[in-house]
C-alpha cells in the first residue's frame, strides 16, 4: 500500500543527476522544479500541452504558481494544482513522486529536501542515511528472495509430482470403481434371487402354520398395542411411514422430515453423527429409508442448509443493523427476564442493570460476570455439554445465543432452522480438528494403491469363485452358501462406498485452484499456527481457519478462495459475531524462507487479517525488481558521496 | 404485561417473541423512558383545559429597582382535586400564598419575567432552585431602568420595552403581553392568555402523605413533594415555531403535539438522556435541552426562553385546540411544563429573525470562537486501538492525499476507562504519538467522561472521595452508578470549587501523557448512568447546597462541559482556545465548544434528520454542531457513506465516527472511485475553510448560526418556512442534501429575491422556483447566491495548518445589477489575540465592474495586529457578460489577464467562468481591481 505513493523511477543517466546536484545549494531553476528527468524534453518547447490534452500553456506559465492545466502539467514544481505531482530526485536514495499538496507545506517530504525550496522550513538532506538503510533492507529482502526461490523451485517440483500422483490415483480408483460396481451388481442379483427363493420357502411354511397362527392372533395384537406407545419416536416413525406411502411422496416426505427433525431435536438434541449413539443412528437410518434412496437422503441436509443460508442473507440485507441489534437486545432482555421471570429488566440488581444497559453499546454479554444462570438455561446447558467435551467463555457466548435462538423455535420455524444449523456445526467438529480425509485414509488403507495394487483383482477372483460355486436350483437354498453371498455382497458394497467417498474427496481436492504451477498443492494437507497471548490461530488452507483458546475453538472462516493473484487467502463465513458480521480472515502471503504465520490482527470487529510468509511467494520477477531497485540505488549513491 | 406476572412460561416466550418482533422495527426501548402519562406533573398539567384553573390576579404593582414588581394572588376558591395529586386540594396554605413577580427589561428588546414563592411566608426551609452560571455575567449591565408605569385601562399596567414595543401586565386574570406600541397594540407574545398558569408551591409534608414516585424498579423519594410549574405561551403573527432542541425530527418546524387533527403524540420532552439508537423522528428527549423557542411568520419573528434545568415538557398546540369552532389563524399556542425550579423567562421581540437570535445570544452568549483546525475535518472511531493503528490511519490519509486535522481516541484508550490515564499496553508513548501528529500540523482528541471509576488506587477517585466532590445519593452517600468503568461516581459540577479542581486536571503536568496538541471530548454527560432511572442519575441525588438533581438535571452536562473547557483554557494560560466536544447541552453550551447529535445510525433517515437537527440547534445558539458522518451504529452502504460525506462537509462540525462493531470506515476502504468521491467532499470543506471561519466569527460576535434555515435569510418567502432538506451556509451558499438511495433527481427550492449559481457548473437558476435537477453521484446540489462573494483556498494540504500561507480564491457571483459583496475574517487561528484586535476583517465589494477590498476592522478594537503575506491568486466571476480580457489592479496599476477558467481545480472541470489570473493582491491591503 505504501508503495502507492512511491513512484520508483530509474535514473537512466547519472550525469544528469550530477549536474542537478551542483545546483542544489541554491534554488533550482523554475523550469526544472519537480520535473522528472525523462520528462524534461516534454517541457522544452515554448508552448506546452497539458498532458490531458485540455489546453496549452506557454513556457512562462510553467511553474508560475498558477494552475492552468487541471491535471497539474504546468505546475510540477508548485502546489498550485491539487492534482499535480512533484518529482524529488533524492540522490543517494530512490527518486520519488509526491503529491503537489506537499510542496512548500512546511513539512520535509523528499529526503533531499527539494520539496521545501521556499524555506518555510529547513530540511536537511537525509537521502544518504535513508538510502543506506533502504539499501540494507533491500539486500536482506533480496537474500530472502534468493533463498526462498531455491526452496520454491523444489516445492513446486514436489507439488507437481504430488498432484500428478493424485490425478493418477483418481483415474485408477475410477476404473476400479467400475469393476467393483459390476461385481456388486452381480452379487446383488444373486442375493435377490436367493432372497426370492427364501421368501417362497417361507411362504410355503407359513401356509402350513396358518391354522395355528390364526388361533393366537388376538393375543399377539393386544401385546403389540401395549408396546408401541411406550416408544415415542417409534410412534413418529409409524406415522411417517404411513405418510410416505401416500402418492404425493416427495412433498410430504420433506415436510415430515422437518417435522421429524423438530421433534427429534427437541427430544434428543444430538443431530450429529460424530458422537452418535444408537438412538441417533436409528433416526438417521430412518430418514434415509423414508426417502427411499441414499442419494436423496444425502442431499437433504445440504438442501436444508441452503434454505437456511438464504434466510440468513435476507435478514442481514433487509433488516440491517437494526435487526441485529434487535436480536441482541432481545438476548439481553431475555437474559434479564429469565433471571427473575418478572417485568423485564426491573428485577435486576443495580450492577446487573448497569451491565445490561452497557451491553447495548458494547455488544458484550452483559451477564458474563453474574453467575447463577436460571434453571431453564442450565438444562439446555447440560444437554449441550453432553455432546461437548469442553466449553469456555468464547463458546459460551455464542452458545448462549444459540439457546436464545432455540427458544424462538416454538414460535418461528425459521429460527429453529437457524439454531439447528449452528448447533449441528458445533457438534460435527467440536474441537475444530476433525478431518474427514484422515478418517477415510485410515479406514481405507487397505484400498490405497500402495497397500495392495491388485486387491480388486483378488476380490474379483473370490467373488467369481463363489458365484460359480453357487447352485441356484438347489432347493431348499443352501443356507451357508446364501449367507456367504450376502456377506460378500455387503463387504463389496461397503468397499464400493468407501471407494466412492475416496474418489469424491480426491475429486474435491483436485478441483481447487492451486496456482499456475500447482505451487500451493502441499498446503492442502497443512495447517499453520501462530500463538498470540492466550490464542492460537490455526490456518488450514483450502479448509478453514480458527482461533483456539484452551479447549474452545472459534471458526474464523471457511476457505473461500485466493485473491489478488494468489497473494491473499480468503476465509469467510466463520462463526457469527456478537452484534457483528460472520467472522472472516484474510491471509496475506509474503516471501519468506520458512512457512510462518504471523501478525494476526483484527482491524475491524471480527474481520481478521494475518500474514503468512512462505517461499512460494518468492517470485523471480519480484527478485528482479528488487535487484533493479538496488542497482538504481547504488547508482545514485556514489554521486551523493562525491558531493560530500 | 399481566402475562409476565403470572410467570407462565408460554406467556413469557410469547412476550419475548412479541418484543423481538417489535425490536425488528425499532430497537429503541420506549418502555425504558417515561412518557408524559407516566410523569405525574406532566400528566396533571396536560390534562387541564384552558381557563379551568382558579386564576391568579396581580396586586401591589410597583416599580422597584427599575423593574416592575407585583404579587400574584391566587383566587380564593379551592383548587380542584385531581386524582394524581389529591394533596394539592384541601385548601392548605400552599394554594393561598401569593407569589412574587418581577418584570425587567433589557436593551435590545428583551423582557424578563421572574416568578417565585414569597420567602417571607415559606412553610419550609427548602428554596426553589434558580440556575446560576447560564446567563451572561454582564447581562445586568444591559438592564433598562424603568421609570414609568402607564395604566392600561384599569385592568393592566404597561411599560416601555423597546422602540416600537411595550410590555403589558394584565391584572385579573394575570397575563403578560408583549405588543407593538401604538394604537393598534398588536400582540407579539403572551403568557397565560389561556389561563393555564399553575405553580405548585412547596409545602410541609403531612404525615399521611407519600410523595414517592416509582418508575420501573426505581423509586424517587421526592423529599420536597410536588413543585411543578406550567403555563401557556402564545406566539402571535406566527406560522411556525422552531427550536427547543434537542429532538430528532425530519421536520424543520415543530409539529403540533396536541389539538385537532393531531395524532396522539407526546409533548416535546426536554430531559437530557443517553438514548440507545434513538429514533429519527420523535419528540422524546435525547442528549440536550435548550428551552428556547422561536416563532416565525410573514409578519413577525419572536422568541421565548425559559431558564429552567428541570425536566420540561412542551406542547405545540394545533389551531383550534382551545376552541375547535374558531381555530386561531396566524398564531401558535404552546404549553410549557416543568417539574421544578422557578419562572425565569425571557421574551424576545424580534422583529426580524436575526434580531431574535441576537437577543437570545445577548442573554446566553454566542458561540466560542473555535481554533481553525477544529473547523476542518475530524476522523474518529470507537476505537483507534493502539499507536500502530493511529499511525496507520494517519499514514492512510497522507497516502490517499486526503486532508484531515484531528484524530480521535474513544474510551478504550484509557486504562480501564479511567480517564486522564492511558492503556500503556496499547498506548505506551502517548506524547510521542501526539507529537508525530503535531509535526504534520494535526491534533488529537481524547475522551474524558464524567463517570469516575470507583477504584481506590485511581488518584482521581481518591481525591474526589477525600474532598467530598461527588454528587450524593438521597441518603447522603457518594452516589454510585454504573457506567463504562463499572461502578462510578460523578463530580458535582454545580460547585464552582469542584469545577476549578476539575479544570486543573487538564494541566500538562496533571494529565500525564498529554501534550499541547491534545484536546478533549466530553461524552456521557447527560449524565449517562446505565443502572439509573431512564439511564441517568436519580432525581433525588443531591448536589451542592442541597440542590436536588431533578432541579438541575438538564444543566449537568453544561457544567461539565464548562469545567473541561475552562481546564483547557487554563492549560494554555488563556492563550489557547479550548476545543471541547460535548454531547449533553443546555442553553449557553455554545460558550464552551462544539456539540454533536450523539449516537445516530447508518441509515438514510438519520442522514436526513441531521439537517433539521443541526438547524434547530443553530437557531438555539449552538452554531458549532454536527452529526456523526456515516452514522454511528451500523454499516453504511457505500453510496450512503459518500452522500454523508458530501452533506457532512457542510456541517459546522465535520466528524466521521463509528461504533466498534462496525466495519472500518476510513475513506479509502471502499474502492478508488468512492475514495475519490469522499476526497472531493472533504476537499470541498477545506477549500471553504476561509468562508466557514469567517462565519464562525460572525456567530461568535452576533449569535447568527453558521448553518441556517432558508427562512433566516429569506424571512418573507413562505416556501422556505418548513424546508428541512436544504440549508444555507452563511448567507451565500445553499446546499440541498440527497437523502435517498439511487436518487436520480432532486426537487430543489431556491428562495426568491435572488438568482443562484450552481457551484459545479456555474449555471444560473432563478429564485422563487422549485427546480427539478438531475443528480450525479459526485456532488449534492449546491449554489452560490447571486450578489455574494465567497473566499476560498483551493490548495489542499495534509491539514488546515499547512494552508495558512496559501493564497485565496474569490468567487464572485454577480446579481442582476452586476454587484456582489462578501467578507473575509482571518486571525492566527489559535489564540485570543483577536480580542485585542489581532485580526484582519475585509469586505469585498464588487460594483460598476470594480472590485474593492476594504477594511472593516473597527479601529478601536485593540492594539494588537495580525498580518499575513497571503495573496489572492484567482478571482472567479460568475454572471459577468463575456468580453472582458484584462483587469487593472490599484495600487500599482498593474494589468492582469482574464480568461475562461473552471470553477474548481479538479480534473475535467469545464472552463465556465471568467477568471482573473494572478491578481496577487495581499489580503491585508486595501486594493481595487477594475475590469477593462
Short mmCIF file of N, CA, C and O in Angstrom, two decimals, chain B residues 81-181:
data_model
loop_
_atom_site.label_atom_id
_atom_site.label_comp_id
_atom_site.label_asym_id
_atom_site.label_seq_id
_atom_site.Cartn_x
_atom_site.Cartn_y
_atom_site.Cartn_z
N UNK B 81 -59.57 19.23 42.98
CA UNK B 81 -58.91 17.99 43.38
C UNK B 81 -58.62 17.17 42.14
O UNK B 81 -59.46 17.00 41.28
N UNK B 82 -57.40 16.73 42.04
CA UNK B 82 -57.07 15.84 40.90
C UNK B 82 -56.74 14.47 41.46
O UNK B 82 -56.30 14.33 42.59
N UNK B 83 -56.91 13.52 40.63
CA UNK B 83 -56.67 12.14 41.06
C UNK B 83 -55.22 11.94 41.48
O UNK B 83 -54.92 11.21 42.41
N UNK B 84 -54.34 12.59 40.70
CA UNK B 84 -52.94 12.29 40.90
C UNK B 84 -52.36 13.04 42.08
O UNK B 84 -51.35 12.65 42.63
N UNK B 85 -52.97 14.13 42.36
CA UNK B 85 -52.36 14.97 43.38
C UNK B 85 -53.41 15.45 44.36
O UNK B 85 -53.70 16.64 44.45
N UNK B 86 -53.97 14.51 45.06
CA UNK B 86 -55.05 14.91 45.98
C UNK B 86 -54.57 15.87 47.04
O UNK B 86 -55.32 16.68 47.55
N UNK B 87 -53.29 15.79 47.34
CA UNK B 87 -52.75 16.64 48.40
C UNK B 87 -52.82 18.12 48.04
O UNK B 87 -52.78 18.97 48.92
N UNK B 88 -52.93 18.37 46.73
CA UNK B 88 -52.99 19.78 46.33
C UNK B 88 -54.33 20.40 46.72
O UNK B 88 -54.51 21.60 46.61
N UNK B 89 -55.23 19.57 47.11
CA UNK B 89 -56.57 20.08 47.43
C UNK B 89 -56.66 20.61 48.86
O UNK B 89 -55.80 21.34 49.30
N UNK B 90 -57.61 20.28 49.50
CA UNK B 90 -57.96 20.57 50.90
C UNK B 90 -57.49 21.93 51.42
O UNK B 90 -57.24 22.12 52.59
N UNK B 91 -57.40 22.85 50.53
CA UNK B 91 -57.22 24.24 50.91
C UNK B 91 -56.09 24.55 51.86
O UNK B 91 -56.19 25.40 52.72
N UNK B 92 -54.96 23.87 51.71
CA UNK B 92 -53.84 24.18 52.61
C UNK B 92 -53.20 25.50 52.19
O UNK B 92 -53.52 26.07 51.16
N UNK B 93 -52.26 25.95 52.94
CA UNK B 93 -51.74 27.29 52.72
C UNK B 93 -51.02 27.44 51.37
O UNK B 93 -50.89 28.53 50.85
N UNK B 94 -50.59 26.31 50.81
CA UNK B 94 -49.84 26.38 49.56
C UNK B 94 -50.63 27.06 48.45
O UNK B 94 -50.09 27.79 47.64
N UNK B 95 -51.92 26.83 48.45
CA UNK B 95 -52.68 27.38 47.34
C UNK B 95 -53.23 28.77 47.65
O UNK B 95 -53.86 29.40 46.82
N UNK B 96 -52.99 29.24 48.84
CA UNK B 96 -53.49 30.57 49.13
C UNK B 96 -52.36 31.60 49.27
O UNK B 96 -52.61 32.78 49.35
N UNK B 97 -51.12 31.12 49.28
CA UNK B 97 -49.99 32.05 49.38
C UNK B 97 -49.79 32.76 48.04
O UNK B 97 -49.95 32.17 46.98
N UNK B 98 -49.41 33.98 48.12
CA UNK B 98 -49.19 34.68 46.86
C UNK B 98 -47.73 34.53 46.44
O UNK B 98 -46.84 34.24 47.22
N UNK B 99 -47.54 34.73 45.12
CA UNK B 99 -46.21 34.59 44.53
C UNK B 99 -45.66 35.98 44.24
O UNK B 99 -46.42 36.94 44.10
N UNK B 100 -44.33 36.04 44.12
CA UNK B 100 -43.71 37.32 43.78
C UNK B 100 -43.39 37.35 42.30
O UNK B 100 -42.86 36.37 41.74
N UNK B 101 -43.69 38.45 41.70
CA UNK B 101 -43.46 38.60 40.27
C UNK B 101 -42.56 39.79 40.02
O UNK B 101 -42.67 40.82 40.69
N UNK B 102 -41.68 39.63 39.05
CA UNK B 102 -40.80 40.74 38.70
C UNK B 102 -40.64 40.76 37.19
O UNK B 102 -40.46 39.73 36.55
N UNK B 103 -40.74 41.95 36.63
CA UNK B 103 -40.56 42.10 35.18
C UNK B 103 -39.43 43.09 34.95
O UNK B 103 -39.47 44.21 35.46
N UNK B 104 -38.40 42.68 34.24
CA UNK B 104 -37.33 43.62 33.93
C UNK B 104 -37.09 43.65 32.43
O UNK B 104 -37.39 42.70 31.72
N UNK B 105 -36.55 44.77 32.00
CA UNK B 105 -36.37 44.99 30.57
C UNK B 105 -34.89 45.17 30.28
O UNK B 105 -34.18 45.84 31.04
N UNK B 106 -34.42 44.51 29.22
CA UNK B 106 -33.01 44.62 28.84
C UNK B 106 -32.91 45.25 27.45
O UNK B 106 -33.82 45.13 26.63
N UNK B 107 -31.78 45.87 27.26
CA UNK B 107 -31.55 46.56 26.00
C UNK B 107 -31.72 45.59 24.82
O UNK B 107 -31.34 44.42 24.89
N UNK B 108 -32.29 46.08 23.75
CA UNK B 108 -32.37 45.28 22.53
C UNK B 108 -33.67 44.53 22.37
O UNK B 108 -33.78 43.67 21.50
N UNK B 109 -34.67 44.82 23.23
CA UNK B 109 -35.97 44.17 23.02
C UNK B 109 -36.17 42.89 23.80
O UNK B 109 -36.65 41.91 23.25
N UNK B 110 -35.72 42.90 25.06
CA UNK B 110 -35.83 41.70 25.87
C UNK B 110 -36.61 41.99 27.15
O UNK B 110 -36.30 42.92 27.89
N UNK B 111 -37.63 41.16 27.40
CA UNK B 111 -38.39 41.28 28.64
C UNK B 111 -38.16 40.02 29.46
O UNK B 111 -38.24 38.91 28.95
N UNK B 112 -37.85 40.24 30.74
CA UNK B 112 -37.62 39.09 31.62
C UNK B 112 -38.72 39.02 32.66
O UNK B 112 -39.07 40.00 33.28
N UNK B 113 -39.25 37.81 32.82
CA UNK B 113 -40.30 37.59 33.81
C UNK B 113 -39.80 36.60 34.84
O UNK B 113 -39.35 35.51 34.51
N UNK B 114 -39.84 37.01 36.12
CA UNK B 114 -39.44 36.08 37.17
C UNK B 114 -40.62 35.91 38.14
O UNK B 114 -41.22 36.88 38.56
N UNK B 115 -40.94 34.67 38.43
CA UNK B 115 -41.97 34.39 39.42
C UNK B 115 -41.43 33.33 40.37
O UNK B 115 -40.95 32.28 39.94
N UNK B 116 -41.49 33.64 41.65
CA UNK B 116 -41.01 32.69 42.66
C UNK B 116 -41.93 32.80 43.88
O UNK B 116 -42.77 33.69 43.96
N UNK B 117 -41.72 31.88 44.79
CA UNK B 117 -42.51 31.94 46.01
C UNK B 117 -42.04 33.11 46.87
O UNK B 117 -40.92 33.61 46.70
N UNK B 118 -42.90 33.50 47.76
CA UNK B 118 -42.56 34.58 48.68
C UNK B 118 -41.84 33.97 49.89
O UNK B 118 -42.45 33.23 50.67
N UNK B 119 -40.53 34.22 50.03
CA UNK B 119 -39.79 33.56 51.11
C UNK B 119 -40.32 33.94 52.49
O UNK B 119 -40.16 33.18 53.45
N UNK B 120 -40.97 35.09 52.57
CA UNK B 120 -41.40 35.53 53.90
C UNK B 120 -42.54 34.67 54.43
O UNK B 120 -42.79 34.63 55.62
N UNK B 121 -43.23 33.98 53.53
CA UNK B 121 -44.34 33.16 54.02
C UNK B 121 -44.08 31.67 53.76
O UNK B 121 -45.00 30.88 53.75
N UNK B 122 -42.80 31.34 53.53
CA UNK B 122 -42.50 29.96 53.18
C UNK B 122 -42.66 29.03 54.36
O UNK B 122 -42.22 29.33 55.46
N UNK B 123 -43.32 27.91 54.15
CA UNK B 123 -43.54 26.95 55.23
C UNK B 123 -42.37 25.99 55.42
O UNK B 123 -42.32 25.27 56.40
N UNK B 124 -41.45 25.94 54.48
CA UNK B 124 -40.31 25.02 54.61
C UNK B 124 -39.02 25.80 54.43
O UNK B 124 -39.02 26.94 53.96
N UNK B 125 -37.92 25.18 54.77
CA UNK B 125 -36.63 25.84 54.59
C UNK B 125 -36.13 25.69 53.18
O UNK B 125 -35.22 26.38 52.75
N UNK B 126 -36.66 24.73 52.44
CA UNK B 126 -36.24 24.50 51.07
C UNK B 126 -36.58 25.71 50.20
O UNK B 126 -37.68 26.25 50.27
N UNK B 127 -35.60 26.17 49.44
CA UNK B 127 -35.87 27.25 48.48
C UNK B 127 -35.85 26.67 47.09
O UNK B 127 -35.08 25.76 46.80
N UNK B 128 -36.65 27.22 46.23
CA UNK B 128 -36.67 26.73 44.85
C UNK B 128 -35.36 27.10 44.17
O UNK B 128 -34.75 28.11 44.47
N UNK B 129 -34.94 26.24 43.26
CA UNK B 129 -33.62 26.38 42.64
C UNK B 129 -33.65 27.38 41.49
O UNK B 129 -34.48 27.30 40.59
N UNK B 130 -32.73 28.34 41.58
CA UNK B 130 -32.54 29.28 40.47
C UNK B 130 -31.19 28.96 39.87
O UNK B 130 -30.16 29.05 40.52
N UNK B 131 -31.18 28.56 38.60
CA UNK B 131 -29.98 28.06 37.94
C UNK B 131 -28.97 29.19 37.74
O UNK B 131 -29.24 30.14 37.02
N UNK B 132 -27.79 29.09 38.38
CA UNK B 132 -26.78 30.12 38.17
C UNK B 132 -25.92 29.81 36.93
O UNK B 132 -26.05 28.74 36.34
N UNK B 133 -25.05 30.71 36.58
CA UNK B 133 -23.96 30.49 35.62
C UNK B 133 -24.37 30.33 34.16
O UNK B 133 -23.53 30.01 33.33
N UNK B 134 -25.66 30.49 33.87
CA UNK B 134 -26.04 30.35 32.46
C UNK B 134 -26.16 31.72 31.81
O UNK B 134 -25.64 31.95 30.72
N UNK B 135 -26.82 32.64 32.50
CA UNK B 135 -26.95 33.98 31.92
C UNK B 135 -25.59 34.65 31.89
O UNK B 135 -24.75 34.43 32.76
N UNK B 136 -25.38 35.47 30.88
CA UNK B 136 -24.10 36.15 30.76
C UNK B 136 -23.90 37.05 32.00
O UNK B 136 -24.83 37.70 32.45
N UNK B 137 -22.68 37.05 32.53
CA UNK B 137 -22.44 37.84 33.76
C UNK B 137 -22.72 39.33 33.56
O UNK B 137 -23.08 40.02 34.52
N UNK B 138 -22.58 39.79 32.33
CA UNK B 138 -22.76 41.24 32.14
C UNK B 138 -24.20 41.60 31.77
O UNK B 138 -24.48 42.71 31.36
N UNK B 139 -25.09 40.62 31.89
CA UNK B 139 -26.48 40.87 31.47
C UNK B 139 -27.07 42.05 32.24
O UNK B 139 -27.77 42.89 31.67
N UNK B 140 -26.76 42.11 33.52
CA UNK B 140 -27.36 43.16 34.34
C UNK B 140 -26.96 44.56 33.89
O UNK B 140 -27.71 45.51 34.08
N UNK B 141 -25.75 44.65 33.30
CA UNK B 141 -25.32 45.97 32.81
C UNK B 141 -26.23 46.48 31.70
O UNK B 141 -26.22 47.66 31.37
N UNK B 142 -26.94 45.55 31.09
CA UNK B 142 -27.76 45.97 29.95
C UNK B 142 -29.24 46.11 30.33
O UNK B 142 -30.10 46.22 29.48
N UNK B 143 -29.49 46.10 31.62
CA UNK B 143 -30.87 46.26 32.06
C UNK B 143 -31.30 47.72 31.94
O UNK B 143 -30.53 48.63 32.27
N UNK B 144 -32.48 47.93 31.43
CA UNK B 144 -33.00 49.29 31.33
C UNK B 144 -33.70 49.64 32.65
O UNK B 144 -34.42 48.82 33.21
N UNK B 145 -33.46 50.84 33.11
CA UNK B 145 -34.08 51.31 34.36
C UNK B 145 -35.44 51.88 34.04
O UNK B 145 -35.56 52.94 33.48
N UNK B 146 -36.47 51.15 34.40
CA UNK B 146 -37.81 51.65 34.10
C UNK B 146 -38.16 52.73 35.11
O UNK B 146 -37.91 52.59 36.31
N UNK B 147 -38.73 53.82 34.57
CA UNK B 147 -39.06 54.89 35.49
C UNK B 147 -40.55 55.22 35.46
O UNK B 147 -41.01 56.07 36.20
N UNK B 148 -41.28 54.56 34.59
CA UNK B 148 -42.68 54.96 34.48
C UNK B 148 -43.54 53.76 34.13
O UNK B 148 -43.18 52.95 33.27
N UNK B 149 -44.64 53.65 34.84
CA UNK B 149 -45.63 52.64 34.50
C UNK B 149 -46.88 53.35 34.01
O UNK B 149 -47.29 54.35 34.59
N UNK B 150 -47.44 52.88 32.94
CA UNK B 150 -48.67 53.51 32.44
C UNK B 150 -49.83 52.59 32.71
O UNK B 150 -49.77 51.40 32.42
N UNK B 151 -50.88 53.16 33.27
CA UNK B 151 -52.08 52.33 33.42
C UNK B 151 -52.66 52.04 32.04
O UNK B 151 -52.72 52.90 31.18
N UNK B 152 -53.01 50.84 31.82
CA UNK B 152 -53.56 50.45 30.53
C UNK B 152 -55.01 50.09 30.82
O UNK B 152 -55.34 48.95 31.08
N UNK B 153 -55.84 51.11 30.80
CA UNK B 153 -57.18 50.91 31.32
C UNK B 153 -57.06 50.71 32.82
O UNK B 153 -56.05 51.04 33.43
N UNK B 154 -58.02 50.10 33.41
CA UNK B 154 -57.94 49.88 34.85
C UNK B 154 -57.32 48.54 35.17
O UNK B 154 -56.85 48.29 36.26
N UNK B 155 -57.32 47.68 34.18
CA UNK B 155 -57.02 46.29 34.47
C UNK B 155 -55.63 45.86 34.06
O UNK B 155 -55.31 44.69 34.06
N UNK B 156 -54.78 46.81 33.68
CA UNK B 156 -53.45 46.41 33.23
C UNK B 156 -52.45 47.52 33.45
O UNK B 156 -52.82 48.67 33.65
N UNK B 157 -51.19 47.15 33.43
CA UNK B 157 -50.12 48.11 33.54
C UNK B 157 -49.21 47.89 32.36
O UNK B 157 -48.84 46.76 32.07
N UNK B 158 -48.85 48.97 31.67
CA UNK B 158 -47.92 48.77 30.56
C UNK B 158 -46.67 49.58 30.79
O UNK B 158 -46.63 50.50 31.59
N UNK B 159 -45.62 49.19 30.09
CA UNK B 159 -44.32 49.86 30.28
C UNK B 159 -43.50 49.71 29.01
O UNK B 159 -43.77 48.85 28.16
N UNK B 160 -42.51 50.56 28.92
CA UNK B 160 -41.64 50.58 27.74
C UNK B 160 -40.81 49.29 27.70
O UNK B 160 -40.27 48.84 28.71
N UNK B 161 -40.67 48.72 26.49
CA UNK B 161 -39.86 47.51 26.34
C UNK B 161 -38.72 47.75 25.36
O UNK B 161 -37.56 47.49 25.62
N UNK B 162 -39.07 48.27 24.20
CA UNK B 162 -38.07 48.66 23.21
C UNK B 162 -38.78 49.61 22.27
O UNK B 162 -40.00 49.72 22.33
N UNK B 163 -38.00 50.25 21.41
CA UNK B 163 -38.67 51.17 20.49
C UNK B 163 -39.67 50.37 19.66
O UNK B 163 -39.32 49.41 18.99
N UNK B 164 -40.93 50.79 19.76
CA UNK B 164 -41.97 50.11 18.99
C UNK B 164 -42.62 48.97 19.75
O UNK B 164 -43.53 48.34 19.23
N UNK B 165 -42.13 48.67 20.94
CA UNK B 165 -42.71 47.55 21.69
C UNK B 165 -42.96 47.94 23.13
O UNK B 165 -42.22 48.71 23.72
N UNK B 166 -44.02 47.40 23.68
CA UNK B 166 -44.23 47.60 25.09
C UNK B 166 -44.67 46.33 25.78
O UNK B 166 -45.17 45.40 25.14
N UNK B 167 -44.41 46.28 27.05
CA UNK B 167 -44.83 45.14 27.84
C UNK B 167 -46.11 45.48 28.59
O UNK B 167 -46.30 46.62 29.00
N UNK B 168 -46.98 44.50 28.75
CA UNK B 168 -48.23 44.74 29.45
C UNK B 168 -48.42 43.66 30.51
O UNK B 168 -48.24 42.47 30.23
N UNK B 169 -48.77 44.11 31.70
CA UNK B 169 -49.11 43.17 32.76
C UNK B 169 -50.60 43.29 33.01
O UNK B 169 -51.08 44.31 33.52
N UNK B 170 -51.35 42.27 32.59
CA UNK B 170 -52.80 42.31 32.83
C UNK B 170 -53.06 41.80 34.24
O UNK B 170 -52.42 40.85 34.70
N UNK B 171 -54.02 42.41 34.90
CA UNK B 171 -54.17 42.17 36.33
C UNK B 171 -55.03 40.98 36.69
O UNK B 171 -54.66 40.18 37.53
N UNK B 172 -56.18 40.86 36.05
CA UNK B 172 -57.08 39.81 36.52
C UNK B 172 -57.87 39.22 35.36
O UNK B 172 -58.75 39.88 34.83
N UNK B 173 -57.63 38.03 34.94
CA UNK B 173 -56.55 37.19 35.46
C UNK B 173 -55.19 37.66 34.96
O UNK B 173 -55.11 38.34 33.95
N UNK B 174 -54.20 37.25 35.70
CA UNK B 174 -52.82 37.62 35.41
C UNK B 174 -52.44 37.19 33.99
O UNK B 174 -52.70 36.07 33.55
N UNK B 175 -51.80 38.09 33.26
CA UNK B 175 -51.34 37.77 31.92
C UNK B 175 -50.20 38.71 31.55
O UNK B 175 -50.20 39.87 31.94
N UNK B 176 -49.23 38.20 30.81
CA UNK B 176 -48.15 39.05 30.31
C UNK B 176 -48.32 39.14 28.80
O UNK B 176 -48.49 38.11 28.14
N UNK B 177 -48.26 40.34 28.29
CA UNK B 177 -48.34 40.50 26.83
C UNK B 177 -47.21 41.40 26.37
O UNK B 177 -46.94 42.44 26.98
N UNK B 178 -46.56 40.97 25.32
CA UNK B 178 -45.61 41.85 24.63
C UNK B 178 -46.31 42.28 23.36
O UNK B 178 -46.81 41.44 22.60
N UNK B 179 -46.38 43.58 23.15
CA UNK B 179 -47.13 44.02 21.97
C UNK B 179 -46.43 45.21 21.31
O UNK B 179 -45.57 45.85 21.90
N UNK B 180 -46.84 45.43 20.07
CA UNK B 180 -46.31 46.59 19.37
C UNK B 180 -46.93 47.83 19.99
O UNK B 180 -48.12 47.84 20.30
N UNK B 181 -46.10 48.84 20.16
CA UNK B 181 -46.59 50.07 20.78
C UNK B 181 -47.49 50.80 19.78
O UNK B 181 -47.39 50.59 18.58
#
